[in-house]
Coordinates of C-alpha atoms in Angstrom, one line a residue:
M14 CA 2.9 -34.9 -5.4
P15 CA 4.2 -33.5 -8.7
N16 CA 1.9 -30.9 -10.4
P17 CA 2.1 -29.1 -13.7
F18 CA 4.0 -26.1 -12.2
S19 CA 6.7 -28.4 -10.6
W20 CA 7.0 -30.2 -13.9
L21 CA 7.5 -26.9 -15.7
A22 CA 9.9 -25.6 -13.1
D23 CA 12.1 -28.7 -13.6
R24 CA 12.2 -28.1 -17.4
V25 CA 11.8 -24.3 -17.8
G26 CA 12.3 -22.6 -14.5
V27 CA 12.3 -18.8 -13.9
E28 CA 15.3 -16.9 -12.7
R29 CA 15.2 -15.4 -9.3
R30 CA 15.8 -12.0 -10.9
S31 CA 12.5 -12.3 -12.7
L32 CA 10.8 -13.1 -9.4
R33 CA 12.4 -10.0 -7.8
S34 CA 11.3 -7.8 -10.7
A35 CA 7.7 -9.1 -10.5
A36 CA 7.5 -8.5 -6.7
L37 CA 8.9 -5.0 -7.0
A38 CA 6.7 -4.2 -9.9
A39 CA 3.6 -5.3 -7.9
L40 CA 4.6 -3.1 -5.0
V41 CA 5.2 -0.1 -7.3
A42 CA 1.9 -0.6 -9.0
S43 CA 0.1 -0.9 -5.7
V44 CA 1.5 2.4 -4.6
L45 CA 0.7 3.9 -7.9
I46 CA -2.9 2.9 -7.7
V47 CA -3.2 4.7 -4.3
T48 CA -1.9 7.8 -6.2
T49 CA -4.3 7.5 -9.1
G50 CA -7.2 6.9 -6.7
A51 CA -6.2 10.2 -5.0
T52 CA -6.2 11.9 -8.5
V53 CA -9.8 10.6 -9.0
R54 CA -10.9 12.1 -5.7
L55 CA -9.0 15.4 -6.0
T56 CA -10.2 16.1 -9.5
G57 CA -13.9 15.4 -8.6
S58 CA -14.0 12.3 -10.9
G59 CA -15.3 9.8 -8.4
L60 CA -18.5 9.5 -10.3
G61 CA -16.9 10.1 -13.6
C62 CA -18.3 6.6 -14.5
E63 CA -21.9 6.5 -13.3
T64 CA -21.9 2.8 -12.5
W65 CA -19.7 -0.3 -12.0
P66 CA -18.2 -2.4 -13.6
Y67 CA -19.5 -0.6 -16.7
C68 CA -18.8 3.1 -17.1
T69 CA -22.4 3.7 -18.3
S70 CA -25.4 1.5 -18.4
D71 CA -24.5 0.5 -22.0
T72 CA -20.7 0.8 -22.4
L73 CA -17.7 -0.4 -20.5
A74 CA -15.6 2.6 -21.5
P75 CA -16.5 6.3 -21.0
T76 CA -18.1 8.2 -23.9
R77 CA -16.8 11.5 -25.3
E78 CA -19.7 13.3 -23.6
M79 CA -18.5 12.2 -20.2
G80 CA -15.4 14.4 -20.6
L81 CA -12.3 14.4 -18.5
H82 CA -13.9 13.1 -15.3
G83 CA -15.0 9.9 -17.1
A84 CA -11.5 9.4 -18.6
I85 CA -9.8 9.8 -15.2
E86 CA -12.0 7.4 -13.4
F87 CA -11.8 4.8 -16.3
G88 CA -8.0 5.2 -16.3
N89 CA -7.9 4.3 -12.6
R90 CA -10.0 1.2 -13.3
L91 CA -7.7 0.2 -16.2
L92 CA -4.7 0.3 -13.8
T93 CA -6.4 -2.4 -11.8
V94 CA -6.2 -4.6 -14.9
V95 CA -2.5 -3.8 -15.3
L96 CA -2.0 -4.7 -11.6
C97 CA -3.7 -8.0 -12.1
V98 CA -1.4 -8.8 -15.0
I99 CA 1.7 -8.0 -12.9
I100 CA 0.4 -10.1 -10.0
G101 CA -0.3 -12.9 -12.4
W102 CA 3.3 -12.7 -13.6
L103 CA 4.4 -12.8 -9.9
I104 CA 2.3 -15.9 -9.2
I105 CA 3.7 -17.7 -12.2
A106 CA 7.3 -16.7 -11.5
T107 CA 6.9 -17.9 -7.9
R108 CA 5.5 -21.3 -9.0
L109 CA 8.2 -21.8 -11.6
Q110 CA 11.1 -21.4 -9.1
R111 CA 13.4 -24.4 -9.0
S112 CA 13.7 -23.9 -5.2
P113 CA 10.1 -23.8 -4.0
A114 CA 9.1 -20.8 -1.9
P115 CA 5.6 -21.6 -0.7
S116 CA 5.3 -18.6 1.6
V117 CA 6.0 -16.2 -1.3
S118 CA 3.4 -17.9 -3.4
R119 CA 0.8 -17.5 -0.6
W120 CA 1.5 -13.8 -0.3
A121 CA 1.4 -13.4 -4.1
W122 CA -2.1 -15.0 -4.1
A123 CA -3.0 -12.8 -1.2
Q124 CA -2.3 -9.8 -3.4
F125 CA -4.6 -11.1 -6.0
W126 CA -7.5 -11.5 -3.6
V127 CA -6.9 -8.1 -2.1
V128 CA -7.1 -6.6 -5.6
V129 CA -10.5 -8.4 -6.0
L130 CA -11.6 -7.0 -2.7
N131 CA -10.5 -3.5 -3.6
A132 CA -12.4 -3.7 -6.9
V133 CA -15.6 -4.8 -5.2
I134 CA -15.3 -2.0 -2.6
G135 CA -14.6 0.4 -5.5
G136 CA -17.9 -0.7 -7.1
I137 CA -19.8 -0.3 -3.9
T138 CA -18.3 3.2 -3.6
V139 CA -19.8 4.2 -7.0
W140 CA -23.1 2.5 -6.2
T141 CA -23.4 4.4 -2.9
E142 CA -22.5 7.6 -4.6
L143 CA -19.2 8.1 -2.7
N144 CA -20.5 7.3 0.8
P145 CA -17.6 8.6 2.9
Y146 CA -17.4 5.5 5.1
V147 CA -17.2 3.3 2.0
V148 CA -14.6 5.6 0.5
A149 CA -12.5 5.3 3.7
G150 CA -12.8 1.5 3.4
H151 CA -11.7 1.7 -0.2
F152 CA -8.5 3.5 0.8
I153 CA -7.8 1.1 3.7
A154 CA -8.2 -1.8 1.2
A155 CA -5.7 -0.1 -1.1
M156 CA -3.2 0.2 1.8
L157 CA -3.9 -3.4 2.6
L158 CA -2.7 -4.2 -1.0
V159 CA 0.4 -2.1 -0.4
G160 CA 1.0 -4.1 2.7
T161 CA 0.7 -7.5 1.1
A162 CA 2.9 -6.3 -1.8
T163 CA 5.5 -5.1 0.7
V164 CA 5.5 -8.4 2.6
T165 CA 5.9 -10.3 -0.7
W166 CA 8.8 -8.2 -1.8
H167 CA 10.5 -8.5 1.6
R168 CA 10.2 -12.3 1.5
V169 CA 11.6 -12.5 -2.0
S170 CA 14.6 -10.4 -1.0
E171 CA 15.3 -12.8 1.9
L172 CA 15.3 -15.9 -0.4
D173 CA 19.0 -15.7 -1.5
R174 CA 20.4 -14.2 1.7
D175 CA 23.4 -16.3 2.8
G176 CA 25.0 -16.8 6.2
P177 CA 23.5 -17.0 9.6
P178 CA 20.6 -14.8 10.5
E179 CA 21.3 -11.5 12.1
P180 CA 21.1 -11.4 15.9
Y181 CA 17.6 -11.1 17.3
Q182 CA 16.8 -8.2 19.6
P183 CA 13.5 -8.5 21.5
A184 CA 13.5 -4.7 22.2
L185 CA 13.6 -3.9 18.5
R186 CA 10.7 -6.4 17.9
V187 CA 8.6 -4.4 20.4
L188 CA 9.6 -1.2 18.8
G189 CA 8.8 -2.5 15.3
T190 CA 5.4 -3.8 16.4
S191 CA 4.6 -0.5 18.1
L192 CA 5.6 1.5 15.0
L193 CA 3.4 -0.7 12.8
I194 CA 0.3 -0.3 15.1
A195 CA 0.8 3.5 15.4
T196 CA 1.2 3.9 11.7
A197 CA -2.0 1.9 11.1
V198 CA -3.9 4.1 13.5
L199 CA -2.4 7.2 11.8
I200 CA -3.7 6.0 8.4
M201 CA -7.2 5.2 9.7
L202 CA -7.4 8.6 11.3
G203 CA -6.3 10.1 8.0
T204 CA -9.3 8.5 6.3
V205 CA -11.6 10.2 8.9
V206 CA -9.9 13.6 8.2
T207 CA -10.5 13.0 4.5
G208 CA -14.1 11.9 5.0
T209 CA -14.9 15.0 7.2
G210 CA -13.1 17.6 5.1
P211 CA -13.3 18.9 1.5
H212 CA -12.4 17.1 -1.7
A213 CA -15.2 14.5 -1.4
G214 CA -14.4 13.0 -4.8
D215 CA -17.2 14.6 -7.0
S216 CA -18.0 18.0 -8.2
S217 CA -21.6 17.7 -6.8
D218 CA -22.6 17.7 -3.1
V219 CA -21.5 14.5 -1.4
P220 CA -22.3 13.6 2.2
R221 CA -19.5 13.9 4.7
M222 CA -18.7 12.3 8.0
P223 CA -20.4 14.1 10.9
F224 CA -17.3 15.0 12.8
D225 CA -15.5 18.3 13.5
W226 CA -12.7 18.6 10.9
I227 CA -10.4 20.6 13.3
T228 CA -10.8 18.0 16.0
V229 CA -10.0 14.9 13.8
S230 CA -7.2 16.8 12.2
R231 CA -5.6 17.4 15.6
L232 CA -6.0 13.7 16.5
H233 CA -4.4 12.8 13.2
A234 CA -1.5 15.2 14.0
A235 CA -1.1 13.7 17.4
A236 CA -0.9 10.2 15.9
A237 CA 1.7 11.6 13.4
I238 CA 3.8 12.9 16.3
V239 CA 3.7 9.4 17.9
V240 CA 4.8 7.8 14.7
T241 CA 7.6 10.3 14.3
A242 CA 8.7 9.8 18.0
L243 CA 8.8 6.0 17.5
T244 CA 10.8 6.4 14.3
V245 CA 13.3 8.6 16.1
W246 CA 13.4 6.1 18.9
A247 CA 14.1 3.3 16.4
W248 CA 16.9 5.4 14.9
I249 CA 18.5 5.9 18.3
G250 CA 18.0 2.3 19.2
T251 CA 19.7 1.0 16.0
R252 CA 22.6 3.4 15.8
R253 CA 24.9 0.9 17.5
S254 CA 23.2 -2.2 16.3
S255 CA 25.2 -4.7 14.3
R256 CA 22.3 -5.0 11.8
S257 CA 23.5 -2.7 9.1
A258 CA 20.4 -3.3 6.8
L259 CA 18.0 -2.4 9.6
R260 CA 20.0 0.7 10.5
R261 CA 19.8 1.8 6.8
H262 CA 16.1 1.1 6.6
V263 CA 15.3 3.1 9.8
R264 CA 17.3 6.1 8.5
I265 CA 15.3 6.0 5.2
L266 CA 12.0 5.8 7.1
L267 CA 13.0 8.7 9.4
L268 CA 13.7 10.8 6.3
V269 CA 10.4 9.8 4.7
V270 CA 8.4 10.4 7.8
S271 CA 10.0 13.8 8.2
L272 CA 9.1 14.8 4.7
Q273 CA 5.6 13.4 5.1
G274 CA 5.1 15.6 8.2
G275 CA 6.4 18.6 6.4
V276 CA 4.0 18.1 3.5
G277 CA 1.1 17.5 6.0
I278 CA 1.8 20.8 7.7
A279 CA 2.3 22.7 4.4
Q280 CA -1.1 21.5 3.0
V281 CA -2.9 22.9 6.1
V282 CA -1.0 26.2 6.1
L283 CA -1.6 26.7 2.3
G284 CA -5.3 25.8 2.4
L285 CA -5.3 22.2 1.3
P286 CA -4.1 22.5 -2.3
E287 CA -4.8 19.4 -4.4
A288 CA -1.2 18.8 -5.4
L289 CA 0.0 18.7 -1.8
I290 CA -2.9 16.4 -0.8
G291 CA -2.0 14.0 -3.6
L292 CA 1.7 14.1 -2.5
H293 CA 0.6 13.5 1.1
L294 CA -1.4 10.4 0.1
L295 CA 1.6 9.1 -1.9
G296 CA 3.7 9.7 1.2
S297 CA 1.3 7.7 3.3
A298 CA 1.8 4.7 1.1
V299 CA 5.6 5.0 1.2
V300 CA 5.6 5.4 5.0
W301 CA 3.3 2.3 5.3
T302 CA 5.7 0.3 3.1
G303 CA 8.7 1.4 5.2
T304 CA 7.0 0.6 8.5
I305 CA 6.0 -2.9 7.4
W306 CA 9.6 -3.5 6.1
I307 CA 11.1 -2.5 9.4
F308 CA 8.6 -4.7 11.3
L309 CA 9.6 -7.7 9.2
D310 CA 13.3 -6.9 9.7
T311 CA 12.8 -7.2 13.5
L312 CA 11.1 -10.6 13.4
P313 CA 12.9 -13.5 15.2
P314 CA 15.2 -15.6 13.0
H315 CA 12.9 -18.7 13.0
H316 CA 10.2 -16.6 11.3
I317 CA 12.6 -15.5 8.6
N318 CA 14.0 -19.0 8.1
A319 CA 10.4 -20.4 7.7
W320 CA 9.9 -18.6 4.3
R321 CA 13.3 -19.4 2.8
P322 CA 13.5 -22.3 0.3
Q323 CA 14.4 -25.6 1.7

């Protein structure tokens, strides 16, 4: 049945280039918000705004008396508004395509609802005065946003691909799935390391998770070794594959994982400097993006064809 969007698409339409730009912008913004969230925590600005959604009981924005901490926390909140605008652009661009792509539209809407979820958890984080378990949930929700943005961008990139699908290799599918699961475990262990260690997110005393930091750090390092080994395995397994795009993506991921491991080791050796921790958090979002992309690259052809326009 025709609807206002299909009517507009027939008369106005949006170029595929605009859709690709919107999808990429949403992914970049989702990674950026992970980085700004890290800045909030590492500068002790987690309670820079004393409440949520307002910054004070009377004002939406911080006052001059709240200083730099209030400005940093409020800036992070404003980025959520920017992200919503970008996702709104993405949703409209998807609906105004002359060749419908319902799967892309569903994932664009998924991004919007994950942003809402992230905002609510962010509010609960402030209300609970940076409870470490809620802070961990906030980061996981942010990575969920990165994941949905990655899936959307991948699906948009597949819309105009011509020719028969690349040959399906079940062994690579198992490897892609294993890498995805291992990376998810690595990220979750990383939140425990953060919740147990320093840099709680505020300059005052904040409760920490009741675990031994050395022990959880070793578990995190072990998970990182597993992810690295799986990435090397993927590199070896795809060296002679006919799938040139997959080979290229695996090489890029191997480089990123290697750099991420180097940053992780350096931050421990150098006593956890804030700059390296922030870089490590940025790296985690990039590794997560690459892992999901490779997982999607290894899907069977019928899954890929299902989201192409008819």
